[in-house]
Amino acid sequence: MSRTNWFSVQTELSSQAKTVLGVFSFILPILVWSIVSYVPVVWHPLVQITDPGSVSYLQVDMRMPRGPFEDAVAEAQAEGQAPPEGFPANPVYLPAPHEVAEALYTAFVTPPPSKDMPWLHQSLWHSIQVIFWGFFLSSAIGVPLGVLCGAYAPISRLTEPFVEFFRYLPAPAFGALAVAILGIYDGPKIAIIFIGTFFQQVLIIANTTRKLDGALAEAALTLGAGNLQLLTRVVVPGVLPDLYRDLRILLGWAWTYLIVAELIGTTSGITWFITQQARYQHFENVYAAIIIIGIIGLGTDLVLGMLARRFFPWDRNGK
Amino acid sequence: MNPEKALPSYLDQSDAVRERFERLKERPKILEVKGLDKVFETPKGETVALKDIHFDTHRREFLCVVGPSGCGKSTLIRILAGLDAQTGGEVLLEGKPVRGPGKDRGMVFQGYTLFPWLSVKRNVMFGLTVNGMGFQEAERQALQWLALIGLEKFADAYPHQLSGGMKQRVAIARALANQPRILLMDEPFGALDAQTRARMQAHLLEIWRKIDITIVFITHDLDEAIYLADRVLVLKAHPGEVQELIEVPVPHPRKMEQFISDEFLATKARLEELIYAHEEKEEGESEEEYDYPDMPRLVEVDDSVD
Ligand SMILES: Nc1ncnc2c1ncn2[C@@H]1O[C@H](COP(=O)(O)OP(=O)(O)O)[C@@H](O)[C@H]1O
Ligand SMILES: [Mg+2]
């Protein structure tokens, strides 16, 4: 086996090294989280009560700061009464990995507390639909417009300055307006995802299109291609793998607008689940839901990446 | 070889060569370039890239264009292709003025301009299908062209799987598939290694012999120009002007062994004279002028490479 120099600039890693490092990129944060959760000397600023003893204001499972707890113990012992008992704990907003893992499982198998509430997978499915429609509508207009801007300078000058301005406006700021126009259900949520994606999309796709090697267009011209053919048979196929990569990145951004979008009008989808659980301080469920979003996002991207290799076998930048 | 032995003049032609040129000039003129000017407007002022260029090319002629770098060779061929517009004069292809690019003029560029998303076969079919030919007929013809350049086996490969030489062969086939009247080539073998380049040159001559095509070929390699060309158009720089249109006295068919023949060396001597004499005269104003700095010695005195 050859020795790898890990820190030479811009050197490709072997695929084995890539896999190992990729796995470690997940293991490391989980390891940190586990140490903070399971090693009592690390952090653990609170005490979780197992037995209130003689102290009337304490209850089982209550968490209190360590200082006052020790005071209460000392006080009880001084008075010759039963001292309270407890063990070092982290705040309730930092559940341990196994609690979250358990919650991840139970969230899917536990029926909702009342019949008219959705199951977790139904909430998720609703979120996915909102993302899908927001992203789909944005792409249906944004991709062709971006390609046209990239291909034709007049269209670019007519479009991009305004788009450039609009992309600085925070999408959630349009929430109230969207509700007024589109009602309180999915309409305004889809609109927020759309606004958050569309303007970036036009600019990114236009830039990608502009990067097409001009020599290819010239070669096509000398072969007798007309203007429309240049667009459909050179520009579009030439930039397609890069457009696809752009869309993958933009889809990730669309997810980041999801929570804000779902808070608009009637709270729905995974956001409804998260806010409900947070209200009852079931933070392990909150973490579980957040992790599910990450898994769905990463999973979609991995699948899209695999499809890319199949769609664009000539593309050597593909990963 | 004895360097003292006087070379014949590059103007001396054997009877066979003279007859050949007479036949060549009887053929109709395919390309006429009349008083061509090209001025680039740049923020730093005007650059005269081409000034009053005149020349004709006859059917099935192989014309090479040589000249120092920056003399306007690429500019000239881009105007012939219709990719750039001249600022004065005109270009006639079979008597009709050239306006914009068209399938009657094929072009091969120095960089590899195959469409990376199309297989080799589809690349060759591109020109045929954009001009309205049906898929099956285009495919049949593309395969014939691939056979001509010896790459049938790579019909379904993508360009990135080919070597540089193979890519340029496909680019030639792609341009020829449209059956253009004239093939324009801008330093097409410039990026290839010496061995591949020699093979490509022989290959191109072979193709040229087999089909009815007129070739305008740009190069800065004088050996390449003499080996390939019937006539060599010599340009000078700043502004780009025609210095001489030389009839190459080396007989056909061309072979590698002719590189050391008297006619070849005489022609090369003439080309060098034209190109380098001019470069020296211009040196004072040339941007490429380079003063060697006074370099200090950084090794021990007794450690000399000479
Ligand atoms: N697009 C352009 N804009 C301005 N000047 C140019 C442009 N293209 C070429 N030139 C100038 O025209 C001259 C000829 O260039 P070119 O035809 O590329 O030379 P060659 O191919 O012989 O090396 C050069 O001085 C170059 O700087
Ligand atoms: Mg050039």
XYZ file of C-alpha atoms and ligand atoms in Angstrom:
653
model
C 0.000 0.000 0.000
C 1.280 3.413 -0.890
C 1.641 6.046 1.743
C -0.939 8.778 1.433
C -0.042 12.330 2.129
C -3.270 13.644 3.625
C -2.345 17.276 3.534
C -1.029 17.890 0.035
C -3.205 20.568 -1.525
C -5.886 19.487 -4.008
C -4.915 15.840 -4.057
C -7.569 13.213 -4.692
C -8.085 10.677 -1.909
C -8.516 6.999 -2.594
C -12.150 5.931 -2.502
C -11.413 3.869 0.599
C -10.026 6.879 2.433
C -13.033 8.890 1.305
C -15.456 6.358 2.770
C -13.591 6.110 6.043
C -13.390 9.881 6.454
C -17.037 10.226 5.461
C -18.091 7.822 8.193
C -15.875 9.618 10.689
C -17.490 12.939 9.851
C -20.622 11.477 11.420
C -18.954 9.506 14.186
C -17.030 12.479 15.564
C -20.023 14.699 16.440
C -21.921 11.694 17.789
C -18.881 10.881 19.917
C -18.787 14.396 21.345
C -22.498 14.233 22.035
C -22.089 10.846 23.767
C -19.241 12.062 25.958
C -21.230 15.096 27.044
C -24.260 12.899 27.736
C -22.733 9.851 29.412
C -19.623 11.006 31.254
C -20.937 12.641 34.451
C -17.859 14.775 35.082
C -18.283 16.464 31.710
C -20.753 19.310 32.111
C -23.881 17.819 33.863
C -24.723 21.075 35.675
C -28.016 19.768 37.092
C -29.200 17.096 39.455
C -32.205 14.976 38.573
C -34.131 14.082 41.737
C -34.830 10.404 42.428
C -36.074 10.852 45.971
C -37.174 14.224 47.391
C -36.503 13.015 50.937
C -37.824 15.472 53.426
C -37.672 18.506 51.107
C -41.245 19.464 50.332
C -40.688 21.546 47.228
C -38.841 18.763 45.373
C -40.458 16.140 43.162
C -39.190 12.986 41.493
C -37.610 13.630 38.037
C -37.327 17.336 38.681
C -33.974 18.851 37.580
C -32.299 21.518 39.649
C -28.877 23.209 39.630
C -26.223 21.392 41.578
C -25.465 24.242 44.037
C -28.990 24.623 45.491
C -29.324 20.817 45.562
C -26.206 20.499 47.715
C -27.514 23.279 49.948
C -30.794 21.384 50.361
C -28.895 18.168 51.227
C -26.754 19.960 53.802
C -29.769 21.655 55.330
C -31.723 18.399 55.653
C -28.737 16.591 57.192
C -28.197 19.441 59.673
C -31.779 19.086 60.756
C -31.360 15.306 61.007
C -33.967 14.636 58.356
C -33.835 12.471 55.203
C -31.776 14.257 52.524
C -32.987 14.352 48.912
C -31.277 12.040 46.429
C -30.485 12.458 42.772
C -27.913 11.975 40.031
C -26.000 14.414 37.831
C -27.977 15.358 34.744
C -27.836 17.566 31.706
C -30.566 20.105 30.982
C -33.715 18.691 29.486
C -32.983 20.310 26.137
C -29.954 18.045 25.697
C -31.219 14.446 25.660
C -28.728 11.592 25.382
C -28.185 9.796 22.047
C -30.048 6.647 23.141
C -33.083 8.697 24.170
C -33.187 10.333 20.750
C -32.677 6.987 19.032
C -35.555 5.567 21.018
C -37.700 8.578 20.205
C -36.836 8.165 16.538
C -38.318 4.706 16.662
C -41.314 5.354 18.915
C -42.274 8.467 16.972
C -43.151 6.301 14.011
C -44.967 3.541 15.916
C -46.836 5.634 18.450
C -50.300 6.660 17.320
C -51.097 10.372 17.660
C -52.765 11.359 20.968
C -56.044 12.146 19.249
C -57.687 10.808 16.097
C -57.693 14.046 14.122
C -53.959 14.568 14.588
C -51.553 13.191 11.987
C -49.038 10.422 12.474
C -45.411 11.502 12.199
C -45.022 9.975 8.761
C -48.115 11.860 7.626
C -46.640 15.111 8.884
C -43.403 14.337 7.063
C -45.201 13.479 3.872
C -47.011 16.777 4.063
C -43.720 18.629 4.452
C -42.201 16.788 1.525
C -45.140 17.791 -0.633
C -44.774 21.435 0.312
C -41.062 21.333 -0.537
C -41.730 19.492 -3.757
C -44.303 21.940 -5.071
C -42.341 25.014 -4.029
C -39.184 23.697 -5.626
C -40.929 22.311 -8.677
C -42.761 25.550 -9.472
C -39.602 27.561 -8.912
C -37.563 25.296 -11.183
C -40.232 25.155 -13.867
C -39.831 28.899 -14.353
C -36.374 29.541 -12.916
C -34.403 26.987 -14.927
C -35.616 28.028 -18.386
C -35.351 31.687 -17.456
C -31.841 31.197 -16.076
C -30.724 29.352 -19.201
C -32.145 32.106 -21.409
C -30.389 34.753 -19.310
C -27.135 32.841 -19.608
C -27.509 32.398 -23.344
C -28.804 35.795 -24.414
C -27.318 39.012 -23.078
C -30.430 41.186 -23.662
C -32.631 38.837 -21.635
C -29.976 38.799 -18.950
C -29.835 42.587 -18.726
C -33.597 42.831 -18.672
C -34.005 40.264 -15.893
C -30.987 39.963 -13.684
C -30.732 43.427 -12.105
C -34.241 43.099 -10.655
C -33.692 39.490 -9.613
C -30.449 40.550 -7.992
C -32.394 43.109 -5.945
C -35.191 40.744 -5.053
C -32.956 37.965 -3.802
C -31.885 40.139 -0.885
C -35.434 40.379 0.390
C -35.964 37.754 3.097
C -38.540 35.256 1.927
C -40.289 34.913 5.336
C -41.040 38.652 5.203
C -43.617 37.837 2.548
C -45.459 35.482 4.901
C -48.304 37.785 5.865
C -48.750 38.890 2.283
C -48.778 35.306 1.085
C -51.457 34.415 3.631
C -53.575 37.372 2.563
C -53.380 36.309 -1.048
C -53.231 32.526 -0.878
C -55.162 31.662 2.292
C -53.925 29.840 5.366
C -53.237 26.343 4.063
C -50.448 25.126 1.780
C -50.542 28.007 -0.707
C -48.511 30.533 1.292
C -46.054 27.855 2.440
C -45.321 26.823 -1.123
C -45.016 30.514 -1.992
C -42.327 31.059 0.664
C -40.279 28.113 -0.602
C -40.753 29.475 -4.115
C -39.601 32.972 -3.190
C -36.666 31.607 -1.226
C -35.500 29.461 -4.142
C -36.498 31.197 -7.348
C -34.361 34.333 -7.330
C -31.166 32.550 -6.350
C -31.972 29.917 -8.899
C -32.233 32.288 -11.848
C -28.870 33.864 -11.046
C -27.057 30.612 -10.383
C -28.410 28.894 -13.488
C -27.613 31.951 -15.611
C -24.024 31.949 -14.353
C -23.648 28.249 -14.960
C -24.974 28.656 -18.488
C -22.538 31.463 -19.171
C -19.654 29.172 -18.270
C -20.296 26.963 -21.287
C -17.206 26.865 -23.494
C -17.853 29.356 -26.281
C -15.743 27.267 -28.657
C -18.434 24.580 -28.609
C -21.029 27.074 -29.810
C -18.640 28.250 -32.511
C -17.991 24.687 -33.607
C -21.747 24.140 -33.866
C -22.141 27.315 -35.925
C -19.504 26.175 -38.416
C -21.412 22.919 -38.702
C -24.503 24.812 -39.797
C -26.487 24.977 -36.555
C -29.092 27.754 -36.401
C -29.842 29.909 -33.372
C -32.562 27.714 -31.935
C -30.512 24.585 -32.549
C -27.608 26.225 -30.783
C -29.797 26.609 -27.721
C -31.443 23.195 -27.755
C -28.598 21.071 -29.054
C -25.512 22.755 -27.633
C -26.242 25.104 -24.742
C -28.790 22.964 -22.909
C -27.053 19.590 -23.214
C -23.698 21.250 -22.584
C -24.687 22.727 -19.242
C -27.089 19.993 -18.142
C -24.769 18.184 -15.703
C -23.889 21.500 -14.064
C -27.540 22.557 -13.933
C -28.333 19.300 -12.236
C -25.610 19.924 -9.663
C -26.973 23.422 -9.078
C -30.470 22.067 -8.549
C -29.193 19.615 -5.961
C -27.635 22.456 -3.987
C -30.738 24.627 -4.374
C -32.953 21.806 -3.163
C -30.928 21.802 0.036
C -31.605 25.515 0.442
C -35.314 24.938 -0.127
C -35.357 22.596 2.876
C -33.891 25.309 5.057
C -36.948 27.457 4.312
C -39.321 24.662 5.284
C -39.726 25.429 8.994
C -40.390 29.123 8.432
C -42.795 28.308 5.626
C -44.737 25.815 7.722
C -45.171 28.273 10.562
C -47.085 30.549 8.198
C -50.868 30.285 8.311
C -51.831 27.080 10.112
C -48.737 25.332 11.357
C -48.390 22.037 9.536
C -46.127 19.160 8.620
C -42.978 18.340 10.513
C -42.971 21.827 12.009
C -46.277 21.144 13.701
C -44.768 17.996 15.167
C -41.653 19.829 16.349
C -43.554 22.709 17.981
C -45.966 20.319 19.694
C -43.145 18.233 21.153
C -41.171 21.285 22.223
C -44.220 22.659 24.031
C -44.344 19.509 26.204
C -40.558 19.542 26.554
C -40.166 16.246 24.695
C -36.859 17.399 23.361
C -35.764 13.919 22.319
C -38.683 13.987 19.867
C -37.643 17.417 18.636
C -34.142 16.127 17.950
C -35.551 13.027 16.301
C -37.618 15.151 13.933
C -34.665 17.390 13.095
C -32.512 14.360 12.412
C -35.205 12.908 10.152
C -35.139 16.074 8.071
C -31.380 15.729 7.756
C -31.652 12.094 6.769
C -34.287 12.832 4.137
C -32.213 15.694 2.736
C -28.945 13.792 2.628
C -30.670 10.668 1.329
C -32.325 12.570 -1.524
C -29.021 14.133 -2.444
C -27.208 10.792 -2.446
C -29.875 9.285 -4.684
C -29.752 12.281 -7.024
C -25.959 11.998 -7.091
C -26.163 8.343 -8.070
C -28.701 9.148 -10.763
C -26.361 11.859 -12.082
C -23.697 9.293 -12.835
C -26.259 7.364 -14.820
C -27.719 10.405 -16.607
C -24.409 12.020 -17.529
C -21.830 9.325 -18.174
C -19.623 11.809 -20.026
C -19.437 14.225 -17.113
C -16.110 13.812 -15.398
C -16.678 16.408 -12.698
C -19.568 14.317 -11.474
C -19.323 12.802 -8.045
C 25.638 17.013 -45.152
C 27.807 19.796 -46.342
C 26.396 23.157 -45.266
C 28.635 24.890 -47.809
C 26.805 23.283 -50.722
C 24.554 25.956 -52.188
C 20.851 25.130 -52.098
C 18.833 25.661 -55.247
C 16.452 28.602 -55.202
C 13.043 27.873 -53.725
C 11.711 29.315 -56.978
C 13.233 26.513 -59.089
C 10.598 23.938 -59.913
C 11.040 20.613 -61.607
C 8.930 20.057 -64.735
C 6.543 17.794 -62.873
C 6.022 20.351 -60.144
C 5.550 23.176 -62.632
C 2.982 21.180 -64.573
C 1.199 20.390 -61.382
C 0.920 24.070 -60.497
C -0.316 24.851 -63.992
C -3.059 22.273 -63.587
C -3.859 23.617 -60.143
C -4.282 27.152 -61.405
C -6.572 26.003 -64.198
C -9.004 24.724 -61.625
C -11.767 27.127 -60.631
C -11.150 29.495 -57.750
C -12.984 28.311 -54.665
C -11.982 31.081 -52.325
C -11.159 34.665 -53.209
C -9.981 37.069 -50.534
C -9.988 40.681 -51.667
C -8.526 43.568 -49.734
C -9.443 42.135 -46.366
C -9.000 44.431 -43.361
C -9.680 43.757 -39.713
C -9.345 46.348 -36.995
C -10.077 45.483 -33.372
C -11.315 48.287 -31.176
C -9.821 47.822 -27.736
C -9.802 50.068 -24.682
C -6.123 50.719 -25.403
C -6.912 51.863 -28.938
C -7.156 50.178 -32.295
C -5.294 47.023 -33.253
C -4.885 46.459 -36.971
C -4.937 42.672 -37.102
C -5.201 42.343 -40.891
C -4.431 44.873 -43.585
C -5.300 44.549 -47.245
C -5.028 40.759 -47.559
C -5.348 39.372 -51.088
C -5.124 35.756 -52.186
C -7.027 33.085 -54.085
C -7.358 29.392 -53.489
C -8.137 26.903 -56.215
C -10.258 23.804 -55.959
C -8.470 20.936 -54.182
C -5.572 23.131 -53.242
C -3.826 22.729 -49.908
C -2.917 26.203 -48.685
C -0.915 26.750 -45.521
C -0.777 30.085 -43.736
C 2.307 30.806 -41.639
C 3.548 33.830 -39.767
C 4.815 34.943 -36.391
C 2.489 34.727 -33.428
C 0.012 37.598 -33.335
C 0.151 38.256 -37.081
C -3.560 37.620 -37.518
C -3.664 34.006 -38.680
C -6.533 33.080 -36.385
C -8.313 36.321 -37.177
C -8.068 35.536 -40.879
C -9.438 32.022 -40.587
C -12.254 33.122 -38.272
C -13.319 35.657 -40.885
C -13.193 32.958 -43.563
C -15.363 30.771 -41.312
C -17.766 33.656 -40.761
C -17.241 33.660 -36.984
C -15.926 37.226 -37.090
C -16.804 40.029 -39.479
C -14.124 41.879 -41.408
C -13.933 45.651 -41.211
C -13.105 45.973 -44.913
C -12.768 43.993 -48.122
C -14.561 40.780 -48.955
C -14.356 37.026 -48.972
C -15.940 35.133 -51.859
C -16.674 31.439 -51.695
C -17.349 30.179 -55.227
C -18.118 33.761 -56.178
C -20.617 34.377 -53.371
C -19.730 36.680 -50.468
C -19.361 35.027 -47.063
C -21.775 36.279 -44.412
C -21.701 34.364 -41.179
C -20.842 30.741 -40.587
C -22.243 28.018 -42.810
C -21.944 24.355 -43.557
C -20.106 25.043 -46.825
C -17.020 25.832 -44.706
C -15.903 23.247 -42.181
C -13.606 24.221 -39.353
C -11.219 22.363 -37.066
C -9.966 24.308 -34.057
C -6.759 23.932 -32.098
C -8.592 23.227 -28.856
C -10.680 20.104 -28.789
C -14.194 21.196 -29.572
C -15.967 17.854 -29.731
C -19.281 17.922 -27.896
C -18.480 16.067 -24.680
C -22.049 14.877 -24.172
C -22.234 13.138 -27.539
C -20.612 9.851 -28.485
C -18.032 9.942 -31.260
C -20.634 8.799 -33.769
C -23.161 11.397 -32.631
C -20.511 14.092 -32.873
C -19.944 13.219 -36.513
C -23.706 13.097 -37.075
C -24.229 16.536 -35.534
C -23.702 18.589 -38.669
C -25.806 16.204 -40.731
C -28.795 16.214 -38.418
C -28.831 19.961 -37.751
C -29.006 20.363 -41.499
C -32.105 18.225 -41.650
C -30.827 14.767 -42.553
C -32.753 11.816 -41.113
C -31.211 9.906 -38.237
C -30.582 6.651 -40.051
C -28.977 8.198 -43.094
C -26.846 10.429 -40.883
C -25.754 7.430 -38.853
C -24.838 5.478 -41.983
C -22.733 8.338 -43.298
C -21.120 9.014 -39.918
C -19.971 5.401 -39.740
C -18.429 5.736 -43.198
C -16.493 8.799 -42.070
C -15.351 7.005 -38.956
C -14.121 4.183 -41.170
C -12.194 6.708 -43.236
C -10.375 8.021 -40.180
C -9.985 4.530 -38.730
C -12.062 5.021 -35.609
C -15.099 2.789 -36.265
C -14.281 0.906 -33.100
C -14.729 4.075 -31.060
C -18.126 4.995 -32.513
C -19.839 4.710 -29.134
C -17.027 6.114 -26.990
C -17.259 9.568 -25.479
C -14.665 12.216 -26.418
C -13.031 12.151 -22.988
C -12.097 8.534 -23.595
C -10.021 9.429 -26.670
C -6.429 10.633 -26.975
C -5.724 14.102 -28.347
C -4.864 12.770 -31.795
C -8.039 10.706 -31.963
C -10.120 13.702 -30.906
C -8.730 15.776 -33.737
C -9.395 12.968 -36.202
C -13.010 12.913 -35.070
C -13.146 16.707 -35.341
C -11.902 16.402 -38.934
C -14.474 13.734 -39.709
C -17.196 15.848 -38.113
C -16.270 18.811 -40.288
C -15.952 16.712 -43.448
C -19.250 14.883 -42.933
C -21.073 18.049 -43.967
C -19.197 17.841 -47.288
C -18.005 21.439 -47.085
C -16.400 23.105 -50.095
C -13.449 24.104 -47.977
C -11.906 22.911 -44.732
C -10.436 25.560 -42.431
C -7.914 24.385 -39.850
C -6.402 26.635 -37.165
C -3.240 24.989 -35.812
C -5.165 21.737 -35.446
C -2.129 19.684 -34.426
C -0.520 22.347 -32.260
C -1.350 20.611 -29.000
C -0.192 17.146 -30.063
C 3.144 15.516 -29.311
C 5.668 15.298 -32.160
C 4.992 11.674 -33.026
C 1.223 11.958 -33.097
C 1.512 15.164 -35.035
C 3.605 13.476 -37.761
C 1.047 10.679 -38.050
C -1.818 13.184 -38.217
C -0.082 15.102 -40.985
C 0.320 11.984 -43.112
C -3.257 11.062 -42.322
C -4.584 14.442 -43.377
C -2.730 14.271 -46.700
C -4.260 10.839 -47.238
C -7.771 12.170 -46.625
C -7.125 15.182 -48.843
C -6.030 12.898 -51.661
C -9.156 10.779 -51.370
C -11.865 13.420 -51.355
C -12.690 16.634 -53.182
C -11.737 19.166 -50.539
C -9.817 22.418 -50.455
C -7.873 23.032 -47.270
C -6.698 26.243 -45.624
C -4.365 25.206 -42.843
C -2.814 27.511 -40.281
C 0.384 26.577 -38.532
C 3.460 28.140 -37.026
C 5.487 25.001 -37.736
C 7.379 25.658 -40.979
C 8.174 21.971 -41.604
C 4.498 21.186 -41.271
C 3.597 23.936 -43.735
C 6.075 22.783 -46.383
C 5.213 19.129 -45.941
C 1.485 19.687 -46.349
C 1.036 22.653 -48.637
C 0.810 23.291 -52.341
C 1.334 26.933 -51.575
C 2.297 28.741 -48.390
C 0.905 32.162 -47.579
C 3.398 34.059 -45.416
C 2.045 36.832 -43.209
C 3.904 39.426 -41.211
C 2.741 41.032 -37.992
C 1.739 44.565 -36.922
C -0.160 44.986 -39.121
C -0.929 41.550 -40.555
C -0.028 41.725 -44.210
C 0.814 39.202 -46.924
C 4.561 38.973 -47.452
C 4.662 36.298 -50.097
C 2.649 33.442 -51.525
C 5.199 30.677 -52.040
C 4.701 27.725 -54.392
C 6.270 24.778 -52.610
C 8.663 23.097 -55.085
C 8.632 19.760 -53.240
C 7.064 17.135 -55.559
C 3.990 15.073 -54.728
C 3.192 12.627 -53.277
C 4.767 13.946 -50.119
C 6.852 11.711 -47.891
C 8.661 12.196 -44.616
C 12.005 11.555 -46.359
C 11.584 14.763 -48.327
C 12.252 16.783 -45.175
C 15.953 16.758 -46.062
C 15.594 17.240 -49.825
C 17.109 20.345 -51.382
C 13.751 21.784 -52.415
C 12.455 21.370 -48.898
C 15.452 22.999 -47.272
C 15.488 25.840 -49.765
C 11.831 26.570 -49.090
C 12.394 26.400 -45.365
C 15.349 28.765 -45.613
C 13.159 31.220 -47.487
C 10.357 30.994 -44.924
C 12.784 31.498 -42.054
C 14.249 34.481 -43.823
C 10.805 36.029 -44.267
C 9.583 35.371 -40.773
C 12.664 35.851 -38.627
C 14.137 38.737 -40.608
C 10.952 40.576 -39.928
C 10.877 39.649 -36.301
C 14.374 41.035 -35.838
C 13.507 44.264 -37.580
C 10.526 44.646 -35.287
C 12.283 43.656 -32.153
C 12.594 47.206 -30.884
C 8.837 47.612 -30.671
C 7.824 44.016 -30.051
C 5.941 43.308 -26.854
C 7.641 39.947 -26.654
C 11.018 41.566 -26.364
C 12.816 40.190 -23.373
C 16.020 41.404 -21.791
C 17.869 38.648 -20.067
C 18.500 39.904 -16.560
C 22.028 39.857 -15.241
C 21.753 36.565 -13.429
C 24.112 35.983 -10.535
C 25.939 32.666 -10.427
C 24.417 30.464 -7.744
C 26.697 27.434 -7.973
C 30.333 26.964 -7.177
C 32.751 28.127 -9.843
C 34.308 24.715 -10.413
C 30.871 23.089 -10.827
C 30.108 24.026 -14.403
C 27.627 22.361 -16.728
C 29.505 23.175 -19.943
N -10.977 39.762 -29.945
C -9.889 40.555 -30.083
N -9.890 41.799 -29.559
C -8.805 42.595 -29.694
N -7.686 42.242 -30.309
C -7.611 41.009 -30.841
C -8.706 40.101 -30.755
N -8.361 38.944 -31.356
C -7.107 39.129 -31.809
N -6.657 40.372 -31.515
C -5.349 40.903 -31.888
O -5.173 40.725 -33.258
C -3.846 40.303 -33.536
C -3.877 38.989 -34.290
O -4.314 37.961 -33.436
P -4.461 36.466 -33.926
O -5.258 36.429 -35.172
O -4.965 35.659 -32.807
O -2.948 36.053 -34.231
P -2.309 34.624 -34.521
O -3.391 33.622 -34.614
O -1.566 34.796 -35.796
O -1.353 34.352 -33.411
C -3.120 40.229 -32.216
O -2.366 41.406 -32.061
C -4.223 40.157 -31.188
O -3.818 40.813 -30.009
Mg -3.792 31.811 -33.496
